[in-house]
Short mmCIF file of C-alpha atoms in Angstrom, two decimals:
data_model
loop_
_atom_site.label_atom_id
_atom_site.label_comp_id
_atom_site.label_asym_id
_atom_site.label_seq_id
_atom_site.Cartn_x
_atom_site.Cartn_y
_atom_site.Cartn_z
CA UNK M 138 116.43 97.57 202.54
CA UNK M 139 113.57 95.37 202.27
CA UNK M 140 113.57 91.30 202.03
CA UNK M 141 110.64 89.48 200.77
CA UNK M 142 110.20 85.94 201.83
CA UNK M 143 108.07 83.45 199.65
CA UNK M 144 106.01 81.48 202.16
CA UNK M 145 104.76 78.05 200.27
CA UNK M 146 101.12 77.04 200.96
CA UNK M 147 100.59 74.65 203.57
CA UNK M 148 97.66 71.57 202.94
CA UNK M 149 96.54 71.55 206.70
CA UNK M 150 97.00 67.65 205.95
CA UNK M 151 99.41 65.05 207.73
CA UNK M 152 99.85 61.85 209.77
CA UNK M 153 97.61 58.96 208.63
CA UNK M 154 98.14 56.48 206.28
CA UNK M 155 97.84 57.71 202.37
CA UNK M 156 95.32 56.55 200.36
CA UNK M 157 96.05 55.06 196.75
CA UNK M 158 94.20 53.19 194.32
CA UNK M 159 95.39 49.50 195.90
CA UNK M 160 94.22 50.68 199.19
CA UNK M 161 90.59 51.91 197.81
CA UNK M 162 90.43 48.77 196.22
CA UNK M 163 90.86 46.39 199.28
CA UNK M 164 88.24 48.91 201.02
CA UNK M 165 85.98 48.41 199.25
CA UNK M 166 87.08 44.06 198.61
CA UNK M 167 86.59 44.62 202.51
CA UNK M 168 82.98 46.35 202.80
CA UNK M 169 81.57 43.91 200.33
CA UNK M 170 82.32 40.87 202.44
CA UNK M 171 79.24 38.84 202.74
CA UNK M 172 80.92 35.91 204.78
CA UNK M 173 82.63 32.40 203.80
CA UNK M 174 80.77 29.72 201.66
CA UNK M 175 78.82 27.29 203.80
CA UNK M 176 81.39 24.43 204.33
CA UNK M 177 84.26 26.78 204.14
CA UNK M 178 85.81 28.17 207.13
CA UNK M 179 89.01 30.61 207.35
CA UNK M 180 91.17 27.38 208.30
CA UNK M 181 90.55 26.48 204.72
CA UNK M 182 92.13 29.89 204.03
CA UNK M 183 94.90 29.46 205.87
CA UNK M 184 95.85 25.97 204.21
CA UNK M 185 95.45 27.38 200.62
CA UNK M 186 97.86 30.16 201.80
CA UNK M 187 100.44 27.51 203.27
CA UNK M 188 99.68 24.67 199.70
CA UNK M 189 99.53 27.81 197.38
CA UNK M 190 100.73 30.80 198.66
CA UNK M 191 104.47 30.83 197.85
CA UNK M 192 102.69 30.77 193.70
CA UNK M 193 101.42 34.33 194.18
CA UNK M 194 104.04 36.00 196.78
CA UNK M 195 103.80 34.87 199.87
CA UNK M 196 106.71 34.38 201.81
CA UNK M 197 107.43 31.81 204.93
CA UNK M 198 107.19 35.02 207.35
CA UNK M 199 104.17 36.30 205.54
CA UNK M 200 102.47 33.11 206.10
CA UNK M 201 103.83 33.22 209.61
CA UNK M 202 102.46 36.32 210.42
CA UNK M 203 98.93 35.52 208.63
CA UNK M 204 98.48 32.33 210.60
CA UNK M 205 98.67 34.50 213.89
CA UNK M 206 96.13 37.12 212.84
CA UNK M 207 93.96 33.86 211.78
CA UNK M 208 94.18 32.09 215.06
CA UNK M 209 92.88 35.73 216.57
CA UNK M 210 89.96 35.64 215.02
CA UNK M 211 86.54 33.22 215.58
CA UNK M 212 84.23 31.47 213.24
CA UNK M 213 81.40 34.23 213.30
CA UNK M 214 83.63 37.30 212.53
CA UNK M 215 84.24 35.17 208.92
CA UNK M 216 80.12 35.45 208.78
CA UNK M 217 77.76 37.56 207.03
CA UNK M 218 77.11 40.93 208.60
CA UNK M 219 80.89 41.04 210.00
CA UNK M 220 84.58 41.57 209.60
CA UNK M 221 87.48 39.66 210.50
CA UNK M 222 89.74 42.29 212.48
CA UNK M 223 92.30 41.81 214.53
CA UNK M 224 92.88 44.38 217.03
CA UNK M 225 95.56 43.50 219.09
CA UNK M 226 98.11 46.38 219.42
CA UNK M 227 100.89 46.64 216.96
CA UNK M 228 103.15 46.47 219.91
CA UNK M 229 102.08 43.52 221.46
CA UNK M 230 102.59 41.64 218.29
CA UNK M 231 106.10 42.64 217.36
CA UNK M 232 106.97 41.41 221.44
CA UNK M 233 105.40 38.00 220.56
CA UNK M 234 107.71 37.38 217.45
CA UNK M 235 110.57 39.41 219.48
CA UNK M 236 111.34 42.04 216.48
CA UNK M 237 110.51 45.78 215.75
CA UNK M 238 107.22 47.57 215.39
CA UNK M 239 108.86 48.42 211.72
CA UNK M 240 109.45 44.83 210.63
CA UNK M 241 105.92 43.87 211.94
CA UNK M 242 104.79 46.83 209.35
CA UNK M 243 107.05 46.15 206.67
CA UNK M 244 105.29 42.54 206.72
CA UNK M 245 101.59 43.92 206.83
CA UNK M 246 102.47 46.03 203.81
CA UNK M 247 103.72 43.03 201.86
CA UNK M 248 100.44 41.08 202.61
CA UNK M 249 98.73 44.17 201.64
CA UNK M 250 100.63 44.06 198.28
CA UNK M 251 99.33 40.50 197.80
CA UNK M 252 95.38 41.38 198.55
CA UNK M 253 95.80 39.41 201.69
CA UNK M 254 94.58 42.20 203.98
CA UNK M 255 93.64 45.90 204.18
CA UNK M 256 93.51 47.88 207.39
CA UNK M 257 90.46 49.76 209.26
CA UNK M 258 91.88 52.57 210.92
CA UNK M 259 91.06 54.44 213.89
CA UNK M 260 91.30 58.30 213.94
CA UNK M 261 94.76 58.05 216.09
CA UNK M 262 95.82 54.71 214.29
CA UNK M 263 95.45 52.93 217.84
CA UNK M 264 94.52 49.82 217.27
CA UNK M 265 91.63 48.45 219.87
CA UNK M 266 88.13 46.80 219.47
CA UNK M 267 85.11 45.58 221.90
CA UNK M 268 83.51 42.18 221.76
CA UNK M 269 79.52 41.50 223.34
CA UNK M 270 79.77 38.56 225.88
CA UNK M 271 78.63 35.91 222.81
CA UNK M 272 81.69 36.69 220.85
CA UNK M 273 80.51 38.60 218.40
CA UNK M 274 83.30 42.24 217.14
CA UNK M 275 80.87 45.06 218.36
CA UNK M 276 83.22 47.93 217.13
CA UNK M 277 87.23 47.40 215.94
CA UNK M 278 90.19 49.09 214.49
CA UNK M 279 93.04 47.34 213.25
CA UNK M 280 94.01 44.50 210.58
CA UNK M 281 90.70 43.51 208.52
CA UNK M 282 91.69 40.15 206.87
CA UNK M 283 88.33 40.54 204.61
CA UNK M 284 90.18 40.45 201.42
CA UNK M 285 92.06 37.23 202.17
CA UNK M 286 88.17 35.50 201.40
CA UNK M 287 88.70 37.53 197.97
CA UNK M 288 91.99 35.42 197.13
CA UNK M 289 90.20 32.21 197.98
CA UNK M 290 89.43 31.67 194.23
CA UNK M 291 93.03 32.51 193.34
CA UNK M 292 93.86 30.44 195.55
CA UNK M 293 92.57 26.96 194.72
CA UNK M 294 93.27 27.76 190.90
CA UNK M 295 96.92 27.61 192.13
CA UNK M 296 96.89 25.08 194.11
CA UNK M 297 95.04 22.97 191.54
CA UNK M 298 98.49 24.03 188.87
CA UNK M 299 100.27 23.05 191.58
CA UNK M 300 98.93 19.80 192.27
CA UNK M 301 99.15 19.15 187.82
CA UNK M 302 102.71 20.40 187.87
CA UNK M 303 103.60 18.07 191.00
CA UNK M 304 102.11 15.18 189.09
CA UNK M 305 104.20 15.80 185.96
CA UNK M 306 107.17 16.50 188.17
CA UNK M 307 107.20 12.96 189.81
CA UNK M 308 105.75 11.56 186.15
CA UNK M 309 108.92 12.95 185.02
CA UNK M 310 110.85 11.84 187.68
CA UNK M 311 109.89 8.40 186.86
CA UNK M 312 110.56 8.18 183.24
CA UNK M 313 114.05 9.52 183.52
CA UNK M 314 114.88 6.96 186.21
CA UNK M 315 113.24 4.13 183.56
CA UNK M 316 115.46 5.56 180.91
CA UNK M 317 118.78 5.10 183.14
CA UNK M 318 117.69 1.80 184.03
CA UNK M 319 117.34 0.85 180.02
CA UNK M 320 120.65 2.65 179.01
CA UNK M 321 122.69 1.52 181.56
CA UNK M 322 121.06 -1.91 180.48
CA UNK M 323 122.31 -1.98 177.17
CA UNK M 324 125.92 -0.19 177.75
CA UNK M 325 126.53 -3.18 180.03
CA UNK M 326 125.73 -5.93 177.10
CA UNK M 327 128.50 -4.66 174.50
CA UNK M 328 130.85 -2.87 177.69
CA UNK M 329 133.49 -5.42 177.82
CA UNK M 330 133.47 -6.70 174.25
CA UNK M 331 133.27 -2.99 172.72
CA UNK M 332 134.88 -0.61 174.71
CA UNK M 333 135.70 1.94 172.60
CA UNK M 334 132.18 1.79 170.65
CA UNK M 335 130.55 2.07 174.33
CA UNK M 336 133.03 4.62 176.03
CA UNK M 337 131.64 7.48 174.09
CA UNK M 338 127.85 6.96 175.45
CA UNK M 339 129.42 6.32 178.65
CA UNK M 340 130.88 9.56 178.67
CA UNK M 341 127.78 10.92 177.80
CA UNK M 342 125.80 9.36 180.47
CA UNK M 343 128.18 10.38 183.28
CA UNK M 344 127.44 13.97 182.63
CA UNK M 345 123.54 13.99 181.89
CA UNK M 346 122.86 11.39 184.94
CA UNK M 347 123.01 14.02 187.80
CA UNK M 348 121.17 13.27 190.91
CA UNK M 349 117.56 14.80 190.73
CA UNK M 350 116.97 17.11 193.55
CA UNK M 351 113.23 17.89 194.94
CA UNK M 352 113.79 21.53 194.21
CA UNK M 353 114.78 21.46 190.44
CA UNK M 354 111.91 22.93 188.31
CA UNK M 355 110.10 20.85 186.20
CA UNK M 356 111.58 22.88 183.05
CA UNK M 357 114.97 21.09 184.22
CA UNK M 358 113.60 17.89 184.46
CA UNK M 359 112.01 17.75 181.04
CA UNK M 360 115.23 18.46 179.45
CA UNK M 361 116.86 16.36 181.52
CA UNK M 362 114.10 13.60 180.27
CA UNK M 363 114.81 14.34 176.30
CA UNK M 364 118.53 14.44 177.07
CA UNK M 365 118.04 10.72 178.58
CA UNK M 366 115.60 9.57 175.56
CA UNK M 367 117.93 10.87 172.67
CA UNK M 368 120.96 8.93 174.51
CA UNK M 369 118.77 5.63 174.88
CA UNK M 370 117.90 5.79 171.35
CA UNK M 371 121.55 6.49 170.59
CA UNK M 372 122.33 3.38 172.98
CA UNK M 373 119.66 1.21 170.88
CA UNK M 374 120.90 1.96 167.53
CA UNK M 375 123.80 1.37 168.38
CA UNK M 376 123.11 -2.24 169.72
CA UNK M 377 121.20 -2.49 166.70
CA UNK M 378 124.48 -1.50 164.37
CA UNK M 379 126.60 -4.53 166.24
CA UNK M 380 123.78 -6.83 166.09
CA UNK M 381 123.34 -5.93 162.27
CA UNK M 382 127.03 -6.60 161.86
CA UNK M 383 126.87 -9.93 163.61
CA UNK M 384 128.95 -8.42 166.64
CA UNK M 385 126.22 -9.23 169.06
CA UNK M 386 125.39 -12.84 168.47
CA UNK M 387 127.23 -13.85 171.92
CA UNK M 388 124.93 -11.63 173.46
CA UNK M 389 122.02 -12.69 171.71
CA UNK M 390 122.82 -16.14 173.17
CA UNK M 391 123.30 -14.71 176.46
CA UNK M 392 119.73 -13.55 176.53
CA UNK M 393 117.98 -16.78 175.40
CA UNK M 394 115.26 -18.97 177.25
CA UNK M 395 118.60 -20.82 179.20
CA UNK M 396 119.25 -18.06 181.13
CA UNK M 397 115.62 -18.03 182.82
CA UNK M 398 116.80 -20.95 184.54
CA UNK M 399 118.35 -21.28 187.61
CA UNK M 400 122.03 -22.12 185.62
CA UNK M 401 124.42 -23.28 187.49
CA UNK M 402 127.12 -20.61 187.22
CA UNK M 403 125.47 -19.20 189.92
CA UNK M 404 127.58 -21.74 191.93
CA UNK M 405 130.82 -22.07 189.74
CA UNK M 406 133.26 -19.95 192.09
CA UNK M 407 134.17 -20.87 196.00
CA UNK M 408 133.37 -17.30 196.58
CA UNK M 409 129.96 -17.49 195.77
CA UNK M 410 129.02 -20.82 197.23
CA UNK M 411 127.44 -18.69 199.49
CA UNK M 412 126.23 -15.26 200.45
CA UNK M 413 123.88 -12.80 201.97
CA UNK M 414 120.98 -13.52 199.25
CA UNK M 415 120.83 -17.31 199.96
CA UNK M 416 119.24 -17.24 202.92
CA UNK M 417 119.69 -15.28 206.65
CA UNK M 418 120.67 -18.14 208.63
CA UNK M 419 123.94 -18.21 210.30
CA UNK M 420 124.58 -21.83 209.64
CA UNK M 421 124.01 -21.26 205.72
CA UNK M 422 127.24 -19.02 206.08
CA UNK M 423 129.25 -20.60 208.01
CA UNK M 424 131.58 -21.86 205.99
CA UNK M 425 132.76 -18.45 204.74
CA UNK M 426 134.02 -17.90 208.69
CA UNK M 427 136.64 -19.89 208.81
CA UNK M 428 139.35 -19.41 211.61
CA UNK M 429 141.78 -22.86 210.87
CA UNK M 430 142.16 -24.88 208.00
CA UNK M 431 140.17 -27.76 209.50
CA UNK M 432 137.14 -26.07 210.09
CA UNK M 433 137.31 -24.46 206.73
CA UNK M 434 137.40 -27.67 204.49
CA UNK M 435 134.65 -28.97 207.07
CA UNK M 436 132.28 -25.79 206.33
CA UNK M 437 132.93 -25.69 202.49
CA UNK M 438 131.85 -29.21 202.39
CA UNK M 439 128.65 -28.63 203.84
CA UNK M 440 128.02 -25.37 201.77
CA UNK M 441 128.84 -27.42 198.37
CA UNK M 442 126.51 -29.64 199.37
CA UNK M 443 123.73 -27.69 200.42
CA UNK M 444 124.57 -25.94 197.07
CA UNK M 445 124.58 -29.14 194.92
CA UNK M 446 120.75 -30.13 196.60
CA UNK M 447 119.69 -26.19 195.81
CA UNK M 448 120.80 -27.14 192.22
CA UNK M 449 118.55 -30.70 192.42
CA UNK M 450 115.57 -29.57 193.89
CA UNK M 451 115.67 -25.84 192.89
CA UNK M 452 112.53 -24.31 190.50
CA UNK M 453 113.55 -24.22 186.69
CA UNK M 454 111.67 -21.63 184.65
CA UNK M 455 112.08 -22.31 180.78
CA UNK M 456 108.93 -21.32 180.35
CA UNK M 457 110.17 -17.30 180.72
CA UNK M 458 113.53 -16.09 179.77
CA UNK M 459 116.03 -13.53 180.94
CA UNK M 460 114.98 -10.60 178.86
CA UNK M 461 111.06 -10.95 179.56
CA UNK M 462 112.17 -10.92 182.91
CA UNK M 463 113.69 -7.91 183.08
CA UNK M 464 111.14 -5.96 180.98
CA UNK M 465 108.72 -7.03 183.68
CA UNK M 466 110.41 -5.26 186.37
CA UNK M 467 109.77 -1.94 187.49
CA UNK M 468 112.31 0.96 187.25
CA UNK M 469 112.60 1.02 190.88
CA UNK M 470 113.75 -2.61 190.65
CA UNK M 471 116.19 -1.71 187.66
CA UNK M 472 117.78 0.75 189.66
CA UNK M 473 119.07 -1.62 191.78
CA UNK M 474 120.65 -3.68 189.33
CA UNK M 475 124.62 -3.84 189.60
CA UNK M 476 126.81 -1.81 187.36
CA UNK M 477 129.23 -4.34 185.79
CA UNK M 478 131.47 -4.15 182.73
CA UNK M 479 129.71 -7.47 181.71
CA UNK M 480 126.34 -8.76 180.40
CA UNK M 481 123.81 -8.98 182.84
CA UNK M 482 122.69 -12.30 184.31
CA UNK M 483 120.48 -13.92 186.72
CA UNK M 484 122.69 -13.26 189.61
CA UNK M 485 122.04 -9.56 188.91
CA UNK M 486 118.34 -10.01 189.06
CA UNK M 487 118.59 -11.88 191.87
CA UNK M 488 121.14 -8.78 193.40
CA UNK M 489 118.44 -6.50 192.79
CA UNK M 490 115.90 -8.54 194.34
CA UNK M 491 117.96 -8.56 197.61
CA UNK M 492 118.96 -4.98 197.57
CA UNK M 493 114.92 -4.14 197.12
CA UNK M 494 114.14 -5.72 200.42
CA UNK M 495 114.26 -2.93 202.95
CA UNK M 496 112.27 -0.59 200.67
CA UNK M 497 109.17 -3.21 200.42
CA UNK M 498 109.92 -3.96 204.05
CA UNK M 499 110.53 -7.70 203.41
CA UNK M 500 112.56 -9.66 206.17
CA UNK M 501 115.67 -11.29 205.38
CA UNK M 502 114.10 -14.51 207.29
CA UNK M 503 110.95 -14.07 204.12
CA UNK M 504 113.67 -14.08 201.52
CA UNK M 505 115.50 -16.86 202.55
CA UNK M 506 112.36 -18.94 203.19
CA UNK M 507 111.85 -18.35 199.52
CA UNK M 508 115.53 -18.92 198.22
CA UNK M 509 115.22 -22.46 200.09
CA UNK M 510 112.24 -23.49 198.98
CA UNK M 511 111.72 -22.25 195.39
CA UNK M 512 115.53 -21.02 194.35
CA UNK M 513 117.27 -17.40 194.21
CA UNK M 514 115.54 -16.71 191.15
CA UNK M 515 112.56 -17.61 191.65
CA UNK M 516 112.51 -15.40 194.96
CA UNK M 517 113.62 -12.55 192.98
CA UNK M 518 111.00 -13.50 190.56
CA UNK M 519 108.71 -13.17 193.55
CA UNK M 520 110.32 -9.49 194.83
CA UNK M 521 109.85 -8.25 192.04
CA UNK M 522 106.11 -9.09 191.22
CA UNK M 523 105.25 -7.70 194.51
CA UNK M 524 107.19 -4.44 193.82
CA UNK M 525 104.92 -4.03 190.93
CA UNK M 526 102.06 -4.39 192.54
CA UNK M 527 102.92 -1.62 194.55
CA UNK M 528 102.28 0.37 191.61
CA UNK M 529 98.72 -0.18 191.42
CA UNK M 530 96.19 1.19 194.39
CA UNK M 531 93.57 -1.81 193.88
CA UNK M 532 96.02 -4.57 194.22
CA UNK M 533 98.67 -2.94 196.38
CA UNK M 534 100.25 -5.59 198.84
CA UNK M 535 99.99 -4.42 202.52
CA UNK M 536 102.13 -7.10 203.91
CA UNK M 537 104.78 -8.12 201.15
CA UNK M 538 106.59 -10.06 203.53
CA UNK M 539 103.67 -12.30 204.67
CA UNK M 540 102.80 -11.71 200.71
CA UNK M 541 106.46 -13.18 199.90
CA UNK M 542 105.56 -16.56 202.52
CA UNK M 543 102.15 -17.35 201.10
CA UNK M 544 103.72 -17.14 197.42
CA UNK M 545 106.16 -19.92 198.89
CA UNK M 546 103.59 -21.93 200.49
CA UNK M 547 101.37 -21.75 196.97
CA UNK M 548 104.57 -23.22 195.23
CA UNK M 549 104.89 -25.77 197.65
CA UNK M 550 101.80 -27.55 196.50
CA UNK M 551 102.55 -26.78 193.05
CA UNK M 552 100.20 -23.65 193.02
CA UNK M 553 102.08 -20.74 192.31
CA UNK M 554 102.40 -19.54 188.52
CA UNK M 555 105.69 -17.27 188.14
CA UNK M 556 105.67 -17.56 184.66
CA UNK M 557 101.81 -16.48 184.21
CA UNK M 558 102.52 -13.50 186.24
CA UNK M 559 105.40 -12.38 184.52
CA UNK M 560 103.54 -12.85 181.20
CA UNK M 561 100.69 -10.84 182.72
CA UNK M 562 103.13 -8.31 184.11
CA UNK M 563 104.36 -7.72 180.16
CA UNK M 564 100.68 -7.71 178.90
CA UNK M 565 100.45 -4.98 181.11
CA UNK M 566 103.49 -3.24 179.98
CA UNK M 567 101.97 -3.11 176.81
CA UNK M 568 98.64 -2.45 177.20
CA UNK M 569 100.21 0.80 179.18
CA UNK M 570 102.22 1.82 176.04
CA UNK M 571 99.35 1.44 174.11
CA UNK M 572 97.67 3.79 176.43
#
């Protein structure tokens, strides 16, 4: 009996690495290299890859590995007439970042994927190369980074949306911030006289007011942002809707031109007579440290009466009141307002002022210099002009403490104009809106 046996066809073909249209492509992306820009250089590369990389693929251990082919190469192998190879063995490079020959590969392909490099093969796939004595490649096989100069364009038009979408971000970041500050603002007018009209809002608030992390998209924050404006404008009309129905009038007297002035309620408890935003002395303090009854009638004697000659010589301000005040302060200022189920005050301005103080890097021994000499408010005044300044490059305060002192010593011969600068502050304001 006879058996046949069907032999298939053999190509005469294996090993190597298999061509396709990708790898053609970065061929020939590598044989038309004609060297960097003047004034670029492949360090340039490598920071687009690390600002912009991540927007077209790149990974943290595709950038790793990139960055050590980089540092293998020199500035004339990125020049005309020559190719940036790196011909260290595949071996040695998987022992320097302690994995597998197969991981090294695995990463090579994925920065082939992104255009980032192609390879020029030897005919055993050994990977070697020979340089003259001046540093120049005369002959090498390995990993041609050629086409990363081809992404260079790609590159920078990322970066550049990056840089737009950053801006926005923080932009965002900003206005949802000043929108808390304003709703929280007007909640705490009607809070304790209208609980049940505010409650609702408050409800509201509580759930949109999440803490804004660094890695939420900007998508996220924009809705966040109309979520906040559609609440304040809920918040206003509804302010509107008491004041309408004459609910509000006690509040509209609670922000007239008397409480610009440094008022005395301030002062109207024993527990207030004095605190941490008076001043940073010990001795101003005191008082509150009692350890026998003696001592503790003799110390709240001298604190009334350092408070009664506050209230005698202390800076009025008619001239500006409570609400102009406050619409002249920044959202970084408003933020550190207090939370209370009452109408604001002066003593919350002033609370701000204080809390404010480490972020402008003001000294406690600044602010109390200021308290003394021209009154809490007015040195919250003060804070909170030079927190707005920070805002703007040409006038930006380098020293707001020493800033803070010369401010006092201008008041002390009648020099210093809070008023004007508020007013100035809210011309500002304006002219921004306009904008």
């Amino acid at each position: 009996m006879t058996h046949l046996e069907t032999l298939q066809p053999t190509t005469g073909i294996s090993g190597g690495r298999r061509s396709s249209p990708k790898f053609r492509e970065t061929i020939a992306i590598a044989e038309d290299f004609s060297g960097l820009p003047e004034g670029v250089t492949h360090f340039d590369l490598l920071k687009l890859v690390k600002r912009a990389g991540r927007e077209i693929g790149f990974t943290s251990k595709m950038i790793e590995l990139l960055e050590y082919y980089i540092l293998f190469t020199r500035p004339q192998d990125w020049e005309e007439g020559a190719q940036p190879i790196v011909y260290q063995s595949l071996y040695k490079t998987a022992l320097h970042f302690s994995v597998g020959d197969r991981q090294i590969q695995k990463i090579e392909q994925a920065l082939f994927d992104v255009g980032a490099l192609t390879w020029n093969d030897s005919g055993n796939h050994k990977r070697y190369g020979v340089r003259a004595e001046t540093g120049e490649i005369i002959y090498a096989y390995g990993v041609d980074l050629s086409p990363l100069a081809h992404l260079r364009p790609v590159l920078e038009k990322k970066m550049h949306e990056k840089q737009m979408r950053d801006v926005a971000w923080m932009e965002t970041k900003r206005k949802i911030s000043a929108y808390r500050a304003r709703i929280r603002a007007l909640l705490s007018e009607i809070v304790m006289d209208y609980p049940d009209d505010t409650r609702p809002l408050q409800v509201h608030y509580d759930e949109i007011a999440l803490p804004i992390r660094a890695y939420m998209p900007l998508e996220n924050l924009l809705e966040m942002s109309r979520q906040h404006e559609s609440l304040l404008n809920e918040a206003q009309s509804l302010v509107e809707r008491l004041s309408e129905s004459g609910k509000v009038c006690e509040l509209s007297q609670e922000c007239s031109s008397t409480d610009a002035t440094d008022s005395a309620h301030k002062y109207s408890t024993t527990n207030s007579l004095s605190n941490k935003l008076d001043t940073s002395s010990h001795s101003d303090i005191s008082f509150q440290e009692s350890v026998a009854d003696r001592s503790e009638t003799r110390g709240k004697d001298r604190a009334w009466g350092k408070v009664r000659q506050e209230e005698e010589s202390g800076a009025k301000y008619p001239e500006v009141t409570f609400k102009q005040i406050l619409n002249a302060a920044s959202p970084r200022f408003l933020n550190k307002m207090p939370m209370e189920p009452r109408p604001m005050n002066e003593g919350d301005l002033v609370e701000a002022a204080y809390r404010l103080l480490p972020d402008l890097g003001i000294h406690k021994s600044a602010w109390g210099e200021a308290c003394t000499n021209i009154g809490r408010l007015g040195a919250a005044m003060c804070v909170l002009i030079i927190d707005q300044k920070q805002d703007l490059p040409e006038n930006r305060v380098r020293n707001p403490g020493g800033y803070l002192r010369a401010m006092v010593q201008r008041a002390k011969t009648s020099e210093l104009n809070l008023h004007g600068s508020i007013f100035g502050l809210l011309k500002r304001g304006e002219n921004n809106h306009a904008v």
